[in-house]
mmCIF file with all atom_site columns, N, CA and C in Angstrom:
data_model
loop_
_atom_site.group_PDB
_atom_site.id
_atom_site.type_symbol
_atom_site.label_atom_id
_atom_site.label_alt_id
_atom_site.label_comp_id
_atom_site.label_asym_id
_atom_site.label_entity_id
_atom_site.label_seq_id
_atom_site.pdbx_PDB_ins_code
_atom_site.Cartn_x
_atom_site.Cartn_y
_atom_site.Cartn_z
_atom_site.occupancy
_atom_site.B_iso_or_equiv
_atom_site.pdbx_formal_charge
_atom_site.auth_seq_id
_atom_site.auth_comp_id
_atom_site.auth_asym_id
_atom_site.auth_atom_id
_atom_site.pdbx_PDB_model_num
ATOM 1   N N  . UNK A 1 1  ? -40.325 -44.502 20.411  1.00 69.00 ? 65  UNK A N  1
ATOM 2   C CA . UNK A 1 1  ? -40.138 -45.423 19.691  1.00 69.00 ? 65  UNK A CA 1
ATOM 3   C C  . UNK A 1 1  ? -40.315 -45.738 18.338  1.00 69.00 ? 65  UNK A C  1
ATOM 4   N N  . UNK A 1 2  ? -41.720 -45.658 18.621  1.00 73.00 ? 66  UNK A N  1
ATOM 5   C CA . UNK A 1 2  ? -42.781 -46.038 17.286  1.00 73.00 ? 66  UNK A CA 1
ATOM 6   C C  . UNK A 1 2  ? -43.051 -45.975 16.503  1.00 73.00 ? 66  UNK A C  1
ATOM 7   N N  . UNK A 1 3  ? -42.007 -44.649 16.269  1.00 79.00 ? 67  UNK A N  1
ATOM 8   C CA . UNK A 1 3  ? -41.789 -44.108 15.080  1.00 79.00 ? 67  UNK A CA 1
ATOM 9   C C  . UNK A 1 3  ? -40.426 -44.528 14.504  1.00 79.00 ? 67  UNK A C  1
ATOM 10  N N  . UNK A 1 4  ? -39.586 -44.735 15.201  1.00 75.00 ? 68  UNK A N  1
ATOM 11  C CA . UNK A 1 4  ? -38.107 -45.943 14.643  1.00 75.00 ? 68  UNK A CA 1
ATOM 12  C C  . UNK A 1 4  ? -38.859 -46.881 14.087  1.00 75.00 ? 68  UNK A C  1
ATOM 13  N N  . UNK A 1 5  ? -39.764 -47.889 14.407  1.00 76.00 ? 69  UNK A N  1
ATOM 14  C CA . UNK A 1 5  ? -39.707 -48.622 14.652  1.00 76.00 ? 69  UNK A CA 1
ATOM 15  C C  . UNK A 1 5  ? -40.251 -48.644 12.805  1.00 76.00 ? 69  UNK A C  1
ATOM 16  N N  . UNK A 1 6  ? -41.000 -47.593 12.759  1.00 77.00 ? 70  UNK A N  1
ATOM 17  C CA . UNK A 1 6  ? -42.178 -47.246 11.529  1.00 77.00 ? 70  UNK A CA 1
ATOM 18  C C  . UNK A 1 6  ? -41.826 -47.200 10.437  1.00 77.00 ? 70  UNK A C  1
ATOM 19  N N  . UNK A 1 7  ? -40.243 -46.028 10.670  1.00 75.00 ? 71  UNK A N  1
ATOM 20  C CA . UNK A 1 7  ? -39.366 -45.875 9.994   1.00 75.00 ? 71  UNK A CA 1
ATOM 21  C C  . UNK A 1 7  ? -38.600 -46.979 9.712   1.00 75.00 ? 71  UNK A C  1
ATOM 22  N N  . UNK A 1 8  ? -37.838 -47.745 10.009  1.00 77.00 ? 72  UNK A N  1
ATOM 23  C CA . UNK A 1 8  ? -37.669 -48.937 9.624   1.00 77.00 ? 72  UNK A CA 1
ATOM 24  C C  . UNK A 1 8  ? -37.681 -49.863 9.024   1.00 77.00 ? 72  UNK A C  1
ATOM 25  N N  . UNK A 1 9  ? -38.761 -49.413 9.090   1.00 76.00 ? 73  UNK A N  1
ATOM 26  C CA . UNK A 1 9  ? -39.737 -51.118 8.022   1.00 76.00 ? 73  UNK A CA 1
ATOM 27  C C  . UNK A 1 9  ? -40.102 -50.170 7.627   1.00 76.00 ? 73  UNK A C  1
ATOM 28  N N  . UNK A 1 10 ? -40.220 -49.054 6.835   1.00 77.00 ? 74  UNK A N  1
ATOM 29  C CA . UNK A 1 10 ? -40.210 -48.401 5.864   1.00 77.00 ? 74  UNK A CA 1
ATOM 30  C C  . UNK A 1 10 ? -39.389 -48.175 4.756   1.00 77.00 ? 74  UNK A C  1
ATOM 31  N N  . UNK A 1 11 ? -37.841 -48.103 5.703   1.00 82.00 ? 75  UNK A N  1
ATOM 32  C CA . UNK A 1 11 ? -36.474 -48.618 4.762   1.00 82.00 ? 75  UNK A CA 1
ATOM 33  C C  . UNK A 1 11 ? -36.672 -50.243 4.354   1.00 82.00 ? 75  UNK A C  1
ATOM 34  N N  . UNK A 1 12 ? -37.244 -50.553 4.997   1.00 87.00 ? 76  UNK A N  1
ATOM 35  C CA . UNK A 1 12 ? -36.586 -52.048 4.934   1.00 87.00 ? 76  UNK A CA 1
ATOM 36  C C  . UNK A 1 12 ? -38.233 -52.286 3.674   1.00 87.00 ? 76  UNK A C  1
ATOM 37  N N  . UNK A 1 13 ? -39.107 -51.990 3.254   1.00 89.00 ? 77  UNK A N  1
ATOM 38  C CA . UNK A 1 13 ? -39.832 -52.519 2.277   1.00 89.00 ? 77  UNK A CA 1
ATOM 39  C C  . UNK A 1 13 ? -38.664 -51.252 0.689   1.00 89.00 ? 77  UNK A C  1
ATOM 40  N N  . UNK A 1 14 ? -38.598 -50.696 0.816   1.00 92.00 ? 78  UNK A N  1
ATOM 41  C CA . UNK A 1 14 ? -37.705 -49.665 0.135   1.00 92.00 ? 78  UNK A CA 1
ATOM 42  C C  . UNK A 1 14 ? -37.024 -50.563 -0.156  1.00 92.00 ? 78  UNK A C  1
ATOM 43  N N  . UNK A 1 15 ? -36.344 -51.261 0.568   1.00 93.00 ? 79  UNK A N  1
ATOM 44  C CA . UNK A 1 15 ? -34.786 -51.681 0.286   1.00 93.00 ? 79  UNK A CA 1
ATOM 45  C C  . UNK A 1 15 ? -34.930 -53.041 -1.002  1.00 93.00 ? 79  UNK A C  1
ATOM 46  N N  . UNK A 1 16 ? -35.912 -53.888 0.084   1.00 94.00 ? 80  UNK A N  1
ATOM 47  C CA . UNK A 1 16 ? -36.622 -55.040 -1.150  1.00 94.00 ? 80  UNK A CA 1
ATOM 48  C C  . UNK A 1 16 ? -37.254 -54.932 -2.268  1.00 94.00 ? 80  UNK A C  1
ATOM 49  N N  . UNK A 1 17 ? -37.814 -53.337 -2.454  1.00 95.00 ? 81  UNK A N  1
ATOM 50  C CA . UNK A 1 17 ? -38.103 -53.402 -3.408  1.00 95.00 ? 81  UNK A CA 1
ATOM 51  C C  . UNK A 1 17 ? -37.165 -52.456 -5.018  1.00 95.00 ? 81  UNK A C  1
ATOM 52  N N  . UNK A 1 18 ? -36.586 -51.693 -3.937  1.00 96.00 ? 82  UNK A N  1
ATOM 53  C CA . UNK A 1 18 ? -35.006 -51.839 -4.861  1.00 96.00 ? 82  UNK A CA 1
ATOM 54  C C  . UNK A 1 18 ? -34.275 -52.819 -5.540  1.00 96.00 ? 82  UNK A C  1
ATOM 55  N N  . UNK A 1 19 ? -34.654 -54.084 -4.448  1.00 96.00 ? 83  UNK A N  1
ATOM 56  C CA . UNK A 1 19 ? -33.752 -55.327 -5.067  1.00 96.00 ? 83  UNK A CA 1
ATOM 57  C C  . UNK A 1 19 ? -34.577 -56.042 -6.340  1.00 96.00 ? 83  UNK A C  1
ATOM 58  N N  . UNK A 1 20 ? -36.201 -56.123 -5.713  1.00 96.00 ? 84  UNK A N  1
ATOM 59  C CA . UNK A 1 20 ? -36.827 -56.947 -6.636  1.00 96.00 ? 84  UNK A CA 1
ATOM 60  C C  . UNK A 1 20 ? -37.401 -56.280 -8.437  1.00 96.00 ? 84  UNK A C  1
ATOM 61  N N  . UNK A 1 21 ? -37.185 -54.827 -7.771  1.00 96.00 ? 85  UNK A N  1
ATOM 62  C CA . UNK A 1 21 ? -37.265 -53.758 -9.576  1.00 96.00 ? 85  UNK A CA 1
ATOM 63  C C  . UNK A 1 21 ? -36.490 -52.985 -9.230  1.00 96.00 ? 85  UNK A C  1
ATOM 64  N N  . UNK A 1 22 ? -35.591 -53.497 -9.969  1.00 97.00 ? 86  UNK A N  1
ATOM 65  C CA . UNK A 1 22 ? -33.938 -52.609 -9.990  1.00 97.00 ? 86  UNK A CA 1
ATOM 66  C C  . UNK A 1 22 ? -33.892 -51.572 -10.886 1.00 97.00 ? 86  UNK A C  1
ATOM 67  N N  . UNK A 1 23 ? -34.110 -50.870 -11.957 1.00 97.00 ? 87  UNK A N  1
ATOM 68  C CA . UNK A 1 23 ? -33.046 -49.927 -13.301 1.00 97.00 ? 87  UNK A CA 1
ATOM 69  C C  . UNK A 1 23 ? -33.441 -50.934 -13.527 1.00 97.00 ? 87  UNK A C  1
ATOM 70  N N  . UNK A 1 24 ? -34.426 -50.533 -14.894 1.00 97.00 ? 88  UNK A N  1
ATOM 71  C CA . UNK A 1 24 ? -34.214 -51.478 -16.151 1.00 97.00 ? 88  UNK A CA 1
ATOM 72  C C  . UNK A 1 24 ? -34.781 -52.483 -15.890 1.00 97.00 ? 88  UNK A C  1
ATOM 73  N N  . UNK A 1 25 ? -35.868 -53.080 -15.063 1.00 97.00 ? 89  UNK A N  1
ATOM 74  C CA . UNK A 1 25 ? -36.810 -54.019 -15.257 1.00 97.00 ? 89  UNK A CA 1
ATOM 75  C C  . UNK A 1 25 ? -37.693 -53.895 -15.701 1.00 97.00 ? 89  UNK A C  1
ATOM 76  N N  . UNK A 1 26 ? -38.753 -54.404 -16.544 1.00 98.00 ? 90  UNK A N  1
ATOM 77  C CA . UNK A 1 26 ? -39.629 -54.841 -17.558 1.00 98.00 ? 90  UNK A CA 1
ATOM 78  C C  . UNK A 1 26 ? -40.118 -54.658 -16.739 1.00 98.00 ? 90  UNK A C  1
ATOM 79  N N  . UNK A 1 27 ? -41.995 -54.011 -16.673 1.00 98.00 ? 91  UNK A N  1
ATOM 80  C CA . UNK A 1 27 ? -42.946 -54.712 -16.042 1.00 98.00 ? 91  UNK A CA 1
ATOM 81  C C  . UNK A 1 27 ? -44.103 -54.324 -17.047 1.00 98.00 ? 91  UNK A C  1
ATOM 82  N N  . UNK A 1 28 ? -45.101 -54.811 -16.289 1.00 98.00 ? 92  UNK A N  1
ATOM 83  C CA . UNK A 1 28 ? -46.844 -54.350 -17.002 1.00 98.00 ? 92  UNK A CA 1
ATOM 84  C C  . UNK A 1 28 ? -48.052 -54.239 -16.176 1.00 98.00 ? 92  UNK A C  1
ATOM 85  N N  . UNK A 1 29 ? -48.320 -53.402 -16.892 1.00 98.00 ? 93  UNK A N  1
ATOM 86  C CA . UNK A 1 29 ? -49.598 -53.070 -16.050 1.00 98.00 ? 93  UNK A CA 1
ATOM 87  C C  . UNK A 1 29 ? -51.088 -53.485 -15.095 1.00 98.00 ? 93  UNK A C  1
ATOM 88  N N  . UNK A 1 30 ? -51.156 -54.041 -13.833 1.00 98.00 ? 94  UNK A N  1
ATOM 89  C CA . UNK A 1 30 ? -52.516 -55.197 -13.900 1.00 98.00 ? 94  UNK A CA 1
ATOM 90  C C  . UNK A 1 30 ? -53.594 -54.213 -13.073 1.00 98.00 ? 94  UNK A C  1
ATOM 91  N N  . UNK A 1 31 ? -53.077 -53.197 -12.300 1.00 97.00 ? 95  UNK A N  1
ATOM 92  C CA . UNK A 1 31 ? -53.671 -52.468 -11.547 1.00 97.00 ? 95  UNK A CA 1
ATOM 93  C C  . UNK A 1 31 ? -53.243 -51.123 -11.220 1.00 97.00 ? 95  UNK A C  1
ATOM 94  N N  . UNK A 1 32 ? -54.214 -49.727 -12.171 1.00 96.00 ? 96  UNK A N  1
ATOM 95  C CA . UNK A 1 32 ? -53.830 -48.054 -11.310 1.00 96.00 ? 96  UNK A CA 1
ATOM 96  C C  . UNK A 1 32 ? -55.059 -47.667 -11.618 1.00 96.00 ? 96  UNK A C  1
ATOM 97  N N  . UNK A 1 33 ? -55.538 -47.152 -9.572  1.00 91.00 ? 97  UNK A N  1
ATOM 98  C CA . UNK A 1 33 ? -56.978 -46.112 -9.866  1.00 91.00 ? 97  UNK A CA 1
ATOM 99  C C  . UNK A 1 33 ? -56.196 -44.843 -9.941  1.00 91.00 ? 97  UNK A C  1
ATOM 100 N N  . UNK A 1 34 ? -55.845 -44.226 -11.564 1.00 92.00 ? 98  UNK A N  1
ATOM 101 C CA . UNK A 1 34 ? -56.167 -42.931 -11.463 1.00 92.00 ? 98  UNK A CA 1
ATOM 102 C C  . UNK A 1 34 ? -56.287 -42.850 -13.070 1.00 92.00 ? 98  UNK A C  1
ATOM 103 N N  . UNK A 1 35 ? -57.317 -41.409 -12.952 1.00 93.00 ? 99  UNK A N  1
ATOM 104 C CA . UNK A 1 35 ? -57.716 -41.342 -13.962 1.00 93.00 ? 99  UNK A CA 1
ATOM 105 C C  . UNK A 1 35 ? -56.877 -40.765 -15.304 1.00 93.00 ? 99  UNK A C  1
ATOM 106 N N  . UNK A 1 36 ? -55.748 -41.245 -14.857 1.00 94.00 ? 100 UNK A N  1
ATOM 107 C CA . UNK A 1 36 ? -54.206 -40.549 -15.962 1.00 94.00 ? 100 UNK A CA 1
ATOM 108 C C  . UNK A 1 36 ? -53.559 -41.891 -16.357 1.00 94.00 ? 100 UNK A C  1
ATOM 109 N N  . UNK A 1 37 ? -54.186 -43.336 -15.282 1.00 96.00 ? 101 UNK A N  1
ATOM 110 C CA . UNK A 1 37 ? -53.081 -44.592 -16.018 1.00 96.00 ? 101 UNK A CA 1
ATOM 111 C C  . UNK A 1 37 ? -53.033 -44.486 -17.205 1.00 96.00 ? 101 UNK A C  1
ATOM 112 N N  . UNK A 1 38 ? -52.319 -45.677 -17.399 1.00 97.00 ? 102 UNK A N  1
ATOM 113 C CA . UNK A 1 38 ? -52.149 -45.476 -18.866 1.00 97.00 ? 102 UNK A CA 1
ATOM 114 C C  . UNK A 1 38 ? -52.473 -47.400 -18.439 1.00 97.00 ? 102 UNK A C  1
ATOM 115 N N  . UNK A 1 39 ? -53.113 -47.612 -19.762 1.00 97.00 ? 103 UNK A N  1
ATOM 116 C CA . UNK A 1 39 ? -54.376 -48.481 -20.125 1.00 97.00 ? 103 UNK A CA 1
ATOM 117 C C  . UNK A 1 39 ? -53.606 -49.960 -19.243 1.00 97.00 ? 103 UNK A C  1
ATOM 118 N N  . UNK A 1 40 ? -54.097 -50.835 -18.797 1.00 97.00 ? 104 UNK A N  1
ATOM 119 C CA . UNK A 1 40 ? -54.111 -52.167 -18.309 1.00 97.00 ? 104 UNK A CA 1
ATOM 120 C C  . UNK A 1 40 ? -53.165 -52.857 -19.638 1.00 97.00 ? 104 UNK A C  1
ATOM 121 N N  . UNK A 1 41 ? -52.453 -53.269 -19.220 1.00 98.00 ? 105 UNK A N  1
ATOM 122 C CA . UNK A 1 41 ? -51.592 -54.309 -20.001 1.00 98.00 ? 105 UNK A CA 1
ATOM 123 C C  . UNK A 1 41 ? -50.428 -52.936 -20.614 1.00 98.00 ? 105 UNK A C  1
ATOM 124 N N  . UNK A 1 42 ? -50.390 -52.323 -20.049 1.00 98.00 ? 106 UNK A N  1
ATOM 125 C CA . UNK A 1 42 ? -49.507 -51.305 -20.759 1.00 98.00 ? 106 UNK A CA 1
ATOM 126 C C  . UNK A 1 42 ? -47.797 -52.075 -20.316 1.00 98.00 ? 106 UNK A C  1
ATOM 127 N N  . UNK A 1 43 ? -46.912 -51.702 -21.243 1.00 98.00 ? 107 UNK A N  1
ATOM 128 C CA . UNK A 1 43 ? -45.701 -52.312 -20.400 1.00 98.00 ? 107 UNK A CA 1
ATOM 129 C C  . UNK A 1 43 ? -44.687 -50.640 -20.117 1.00 98.00 ? 107 UNK A C  1
ATOM 130 N N  . UNK A 1 44 ? -43.284 -51.361 -19.894 1.00 98.00 ? 108 UNK A N  1
ATOM 131 C CA . UNK A 1 44 ? -42.285 -50.235 -19.177 1.00 98.00 ? 108 UNK A CA 1
ATOM 132 C C  . UNK A 1 44 ? -41.673 -50.497 -18.008 1.00 98.00 ? 108 UNK A C  1
ATOM 133 N N  . UNK A 1 45 ? -40.623 -49.813 -18.404 1.00 98.00 ? 109 UNK A N  1
ATOM 134 C CA . UNK A 1 45 ? -39.780 -50.282 -17.574 1.00 98.00 ? 109 UNK A CA 1
ATOM 135 C C  . UNK A 1 45 ? -39.475 -49.176 -16.242 1.00 98.00 ? 109 UNK A C  1
ATOM 136 N N  . UNK A 1 46 ? -38.775 -49.963 -15.091 1.00 98.00 ? 110 UNK A N  1
ATOM 137 C CA . UNK A 1 46 ? -38.470 -49.527 -14.288 1.00 98.00 ? 110 UNK A CA 1
ATOM 138 C C  . UNK A 1 46 ? -37.096 -48.306 -13.875 1.00 98.00 ? 110 UNK A C  1
ATOM 139 N N  . UNK A 1 47 ? -37.289 -46.833 -13.719 1.00 98.00 ? 111 UNK A N  1
ATOM 140 C CA . UNK A 1 47 ? -36.482 -46.073 -14.164 1.00 98.00 ? 111 UNK A CA 1
ATOM 141 C C  . UNK A 1 47 ? -36.018 -46.291 -12.123 1.00 98.00 ? 111 UNK A C  1
ATOM 142 N N  . UNK A 1 48 ? -35.942 -46.527 -11.472 1.00 97.00 ? 112 UNK A N  1
ATOM 143 C CA . UNK A 1 48 ? -35.869 -46.577 -10.043 1.00 97.00 ? 112 UNK A CA 1
ATOM 144 C C  . UNK A 1 48 ? -37.213 -46.913 -8.823  1.00 97.00 ? 112 UNK A C  1
ATOM 145 N N  . UNK A 1 49 ? -36.803 -46.771 -7.795  1.00 97.00 ? 113 UNK A N  1
ATOM 146 C CA . UNK A 1 49 ? -37.331 -46.735 -6.972  1.00 97.00 ? 113 UNK A CA 1
ATOM 147 C C  . UNK A 1 49 ? -37.512 -46.031 -5.411  1.00 97.00 ? 113 UNK A C  1
ATOM 148 N N  . UNK A 1 50 ? -38.476 -44.599 -5.323  1.00 96.00 ? 114 UNK A N  1
ATOM 149 C CA . UNK A 1 50 ? -37.770 -43.534 -4.200  1.00 96.00 ? 114 UNK A CA 1
ATOM 150 C C  . UNK A 1 50 ? -38.356 -43.691 -3.487  1.00 96.00 ? 114 UNK A C  1
ATOM 151 N N  . UNK A 1 51 ? -37.489 -43.057 -2.547  1.00 92.00 ? 115 UNK A N  1
ATOM 152 C CA . UNK A 1 51 ? -37.551 -43.177 -0.563  1.00 92.00 ? 115 UNK A CA 1
ATOM 153 C C  . UNK A 1 51 ? -38.792 -43.502 -0.308  1.00 92.00 ? 115 UNK A C  1
ATOM 154 N N  . UNK A 1 52 ? -39.882 -43.338 -0.729  1.00 90.00 ? 116 UNK A N  1
ATOM 155 C CA . UNK A 1 52 ? -41.594 -44.294 -0.002  1.00 90.00 ? 116 UNK A CA 1
ATOM 156 C C  . UNK A 1 52 ? -41.989 -44.957 -0.886  1.00 90.00 ? 116 UNK A C  1
ATOM 157 N N  . UNK A 1 53 ? -41.148 -45.454 -1.515  1.00 93.00 ? 117 UNK A N  1
ATOM 158 C CA . UNK A 1 53 ? -41.519 -46.999 -2.231  1.00 93.00 ? 117 UNK A CA 1
ATOM 159 C C  . UNK A 1 53 ? -41.974 -46.487 -3.346  1.00 93.00 ? 117 UNK A C  1
ATOM 160 N N  . UNK A 1 54 ? -42.352 -45.502 -4.107  1.00 96.00 ? 118 UNK A N  1
ATOM 161 C CA . UNK A 1 54 ? -42.904 -45.414 -5.144  1.00 96.00 ? 118 UNK A CA 1
ATOM 162 C C  . UNK A 1 54 ? -42.103 -46.194 -6.265  1.00 96.00 ? 118 UNK A C  1
ATOM 163 N N  . UNK A 1 55 ? -42.615 -46.540 -6.815  1.00 97.00 ? 119 UNK A N  1
ATOM 164 C CA . UNK A 1 55 ? -41.727 -47.380 -8.496  1.00 97.00 ? 119 UNK A CA 1
ATOM 165 C C  . UNK A 1 55 ? -42.158 -46.584 -9.704  1.00 97.00 ? 119 UNK A C  1
ATOM 166 N N  . UNK A 1 56 ? -41.047 -46.211 -9.914  1.00 98.00 ? 120 UNK A N  1
ATOM 167 C CA . UNK A 1 56 ? -41.234 -45.233 -11.231 1.00 98.00 ? 120 UNK A CA 1
ATOM 168 C C  . UNK A 1 56 ? -40.801 -46.176 -12.222 1.00 98.00 ? 120 UNK A C  1
ATOM 169 N N  . UNK A 1 57 ? -41.700 -45.407 -13.295 1.00 98.00 ? 121 UNK A N  1
ATOM 170 C CA . UNK A 1 57 ? -42.079 -46.239 -14.346 1.00 98.00 ? 121 UNK A CA 1
ATOM 171 C C  . UNK A 1 57 ? -41.926 -45.674 -15.778 1.00 98.00 ? 121 UNK A C  1
ATOM 172 N N  . UNK A 1 58 ? -41.180 -45.928 -16.949 1.00 98.00 ? 122 UNK A N  1
ATOM 173 C CA . UNK A 1 58 ? -41.214 -44.660 -18.093 1.00 98.00 ? 122 UNK A CA 1
ATOM 174 C C  . UNK A 1 58 ? -41.992 -46.054 -18.462 1.00 98.00 ? 122 UNK A C  1
ATOM 175 N N  . UNK A 1 59 ? -43.870 -45.491 -19.039 1.00 98.00 ? 123 UNK A N  1
ATOM 176 C CA . UNK A 1 59 ? -43.953 -46.285 -19.685 1.00 98.00 ? 123 UNK A CA 1
ATOM 177 C C  . UNK A 1 59 ? -44.428 -46.309 -21.588 1.00 98.00 ? 123 UNK A C  1
ATOM 178 N N  . UNK A 1 60 ? -44.633 -47.589 -21.704 1.00 98.00 ? 124 UNK A N  1
ATOM 179 C CA . UNK A 1 60 ? -44.319 -46.922 -22.964 1.00 98.00 ? 124 UNK A CA 1
ATOM 180 C C  . UNK A 1 60 ? -44.959 -46.485 -24.219 1.00 98.00 ? 124 UNK A C  1
ATOM 181 N N  . UNK A 1 61 ? -46.399 -46.014 -23.139 1.00 97.00 ? 125 UNK A N  1
ATOM 182 C CA . UNK A 1 61 ? -47.245 -45.185 -23.633 1.00 97.00 ? 125 UNK A CA 1
ATOM 183 C C  . UNK A 1 61 ? -46.487 -43.887 -24.241 1.00 97.00 ? 125 UNK A C  1
ATOM 184 N N  . UNK A 1 62 ? -45.605 -43.763 -22.534 1.00 97.00 ? 126 UNK A N  1
ATOM 185 C CA . UNK A 1 62 ? -45.356 -41.847 -22.794 1.00 97.00 ? 126 UNK A CA 1
ATOM 186 C C  . UNK A 1 62 ? -45.355 -41.560 -21.435 1.00 97.00 ? 126 UNK A C  1
ATOM 187 N N  . UNK A 1 63 ? -46.396 -42.063 -20.640 1.00 96.00 ? 127 UNK A N  1
ATOM 188 C CA . UNK A 1 63 ? -46.728 -42.231 -19.414 1.00 96.00 ? 127 UNK A CA 1
ATOM 189 C C  . UNK A 1 63 ? -45.591 -42.216 -18.429 1.00 96.00 ? 127 UNK A C  1
ATOM 190 N N  . UNK A 1 64 ? -45.372 -41.723 -17.332 1.00 96.00 ? 128 UNK A N  1
ATOM 191 C CA . UNK A 1 64 ? -44.484 -41.623 -16.280 1.00 96.00 ? 128 UNK A CA 1
ATOM 192 C C  . UNK A 1 64 ? -44.723 -41.849 -14.659 1.00 96.00 ? 128 UNK A C  1
ATOM 193 N N  . UNK A 1 65 ? -46.238 -42.407 -14.788 1.00 95.00 ? 129 UNK A N  1
ATOM 194 C CA . UNK A 1 65 ? -47.196 -42.317 -13.032 1.00 95.00 ? 129 UNK A CA 1
ATOM 195 C C  . UNK A 1 65 ? -46.076 -43.465 -12.992 1.00 95.00 ? 129 UNK A C  1
ATOM 196 N N  . UNK A 1 66 ? -45.882 -43.125 -11.545 1.00 97.00 ? 130 UNK A N  1
ATOM 197 C CA . UNK A 1 66 ? -45.714 -44.187 -10.642 1.00 97.00 ? 130 UNK A CA 1
ATOM 198 C C  . UNK A 1 66 ? -46.645 -45.032 -10.166 1.00 97.00 ? 130 UNK A C  1
ATOM 199 N N  . UNK A 1 67 ? -45.721 -45.902 -10.026 1.00 97.00 ? 131 UNK A N  1
ATOM 200 C CA . UNK A 1 67 ? -46.798 -47.609 -8.847  1.00 97.00 ? 131 UNK A CA 1
ATOM 201 C C  . UNK A 1 67 ? -46.206 -47.410 -7.598  1.00 97.00 ? 131 UNK A C  1
ATOM 202 N N  . UNK A 1 68 ? -48.108 -47.018 -6.831  1.00 93.00 ? 132 UNK A N  1
ATOM 203 C CA . UNK A 1 68 ? -47.382 -46.817 -5.511  1.00 93.00 ? 132 UNK A CA 1
ATOM 204 C C  . UNK A 1 68 ? -47.705 -48.468 -4.887  1.00 93.00 ? 132 UNK A C  1
ATOM 205 N N  . UNK A 1 69 ? -47.205 -48.109 -4.294  1.00 82.00 ? 133 UNK A N  1
ATOM 206 C CA . UNK A 1 69 ? -46.716 -49.655 -3.226  1.00 82.00 ? 133 UNK A CA 1
ATOM 207 C C  . UNK A 1 69 ? -48.390 -49.552 -2.464  1.00 82.00 ? 133 UNK A C  1
ATOM 208 N N  . UNK A 1 70 ? -48.926 -51.003 -2.321  1.00 87.00 ? 134 UNK A N  1
ATOM 209 C CA . UNK A 1 70 ? -50.405 -51.315 -1.667  1.00 87.00 ? 134 UNK A CA 1
ATOM 210 C C  . UNK A 1 70 ? -51.816 -51.137 -2.522  1.00 87.00 ? 134 UNK A C  1
ATOM 211 N N  . UNK A 1 71 ? -51.689 -49.309 -3.465  1.00 94.00 ? 135 UNK A N  1
ATOM 212 C CA . UNK A 1 71 ? -52.584 -49.362 -4.072  1.00 94.00 ? 135 UNK A CA 1
ATOM 213 C C  . UNK A 1 71 ? -52.344 -49.720 -5.738  1.00 94.00 ? 135 UNK A C  1
ATOM 214 N N  . UNK A 1 72 ? -51.322 -49.873 -6.363  1.00 97.00 ? 136 UNK A N  1
ATOM 215 C CA . UNK A 1 72 ? -50.828 -50.310 -7.805  1.00 97.00 ? 136 UNK A CA 1
ATOM 216 C C  . UNK A 1 72 ? -50.528 -51.767 -7.577  1.00 97.00 ? 136 UNK A C  1
ATOM 217 N N  . UNK A 1 73 ? -50.986 -52.335 -9.205  1.00 97.00 ? 137 UNK A N  1
ATOM 218 C CA . UNK A 1 73 ? -50.572 -53.566 -9.429  1.00 97.00 ? 137 UNK A CA 1
ATOM 219 C C  . UNK A 1 73 ? -49.769 -53.789 -10.564 1.00 97.00 ? 137 UNK A C  1
ATOM 220 N N  . UNK A 1 74 ? -48.669 -54.181 -11.014 1.00 97.00 ? 138 UNK A N  1
ATOM 221 C CA . UNK A 1 74 ? -48.331 -54.847 -11.405 1.00 97.00 ? 138 UNK A CA 1
ATOM 222 C C  . UNK A 1 74 ? -47.233 -56.335 -12.067 1.00 97.00 ? 138 UNK A C  1
ATOM 223 N N  . UNK A 1 75 ? -46.988 -56.877 -12.611 1.00 97.00 ? 139 UNK A N  1
ATOM 224 C CA . UNK A 1 75 ? -46.096 -58.368 -13.116 1.00 97.00 ? 139 UNK A CA 1
ATOM 225 C C  . UNK A 1 75 ? -44.142 -57.867 -13.628 1.00 97.00 ? 139 UNK A C  1
ATOM 226 N N  . UNK A 1 76 ? -43.742 -58.220 -13.219 1.00 97.00 ? 140 UNK A N  1
ATOM 227 C CA . UNK A 1 76 ? -42.627 -58.071 -14.172 1.00 97.00 ? 140 UNK A CA 1
ATOM 228 C C  . UNK A 1 76 ? -42.377 -59.213 -15.452 1.00 97.00 ? 140 UNK A C  1
ATOM 229 N N  . UNK A 1 77 ? -42.183 -58.501 -16.447 1.00 95.00 ? 141 UNK A N  1
ATOM 230 C CA . UNK A 1 77 ? -42.174 -59.556 -17.949 1.00 95.00 ? 141 UNK A CA 1
ATOM 231 C C  . UNK A 1 77 ? -40.315 -59.772 -18.183 1.00 95.00 ? 141 UNK A C  1
ATOM 232 N N  . UNK A 1 78 ? -39.747 -59.507 -17.517 1.00 65.00 ? 142 UNK A N  1
ATOM 233 C CA . UNK A 1 78 ? -38.499 -59.659 -17.880 1.00 65.00 ? 142 UNK A CA 1
ATOM 234 C C  . UNK A 1 78 ? -37.449 -60.044 -16.771 1.00 65.00 ? 142 UNK A C  1
#
């Protein structure tokens, strides 16, 4: 039962992320704790949200690192 509730919560969260960050949304990086992270302030375009809630971004500097829910932060700019 608890596993089903957890899966339903993940599905709902992913669904909300997909609504709030549709493909084409422009974002600006605020925080990413990764040695390969783009510099803070880098802008990019959302290409989608995967099934675990990672916001996939094509950063303007060529990076393709995704934003991890609860770890990284960005803001919408368009």
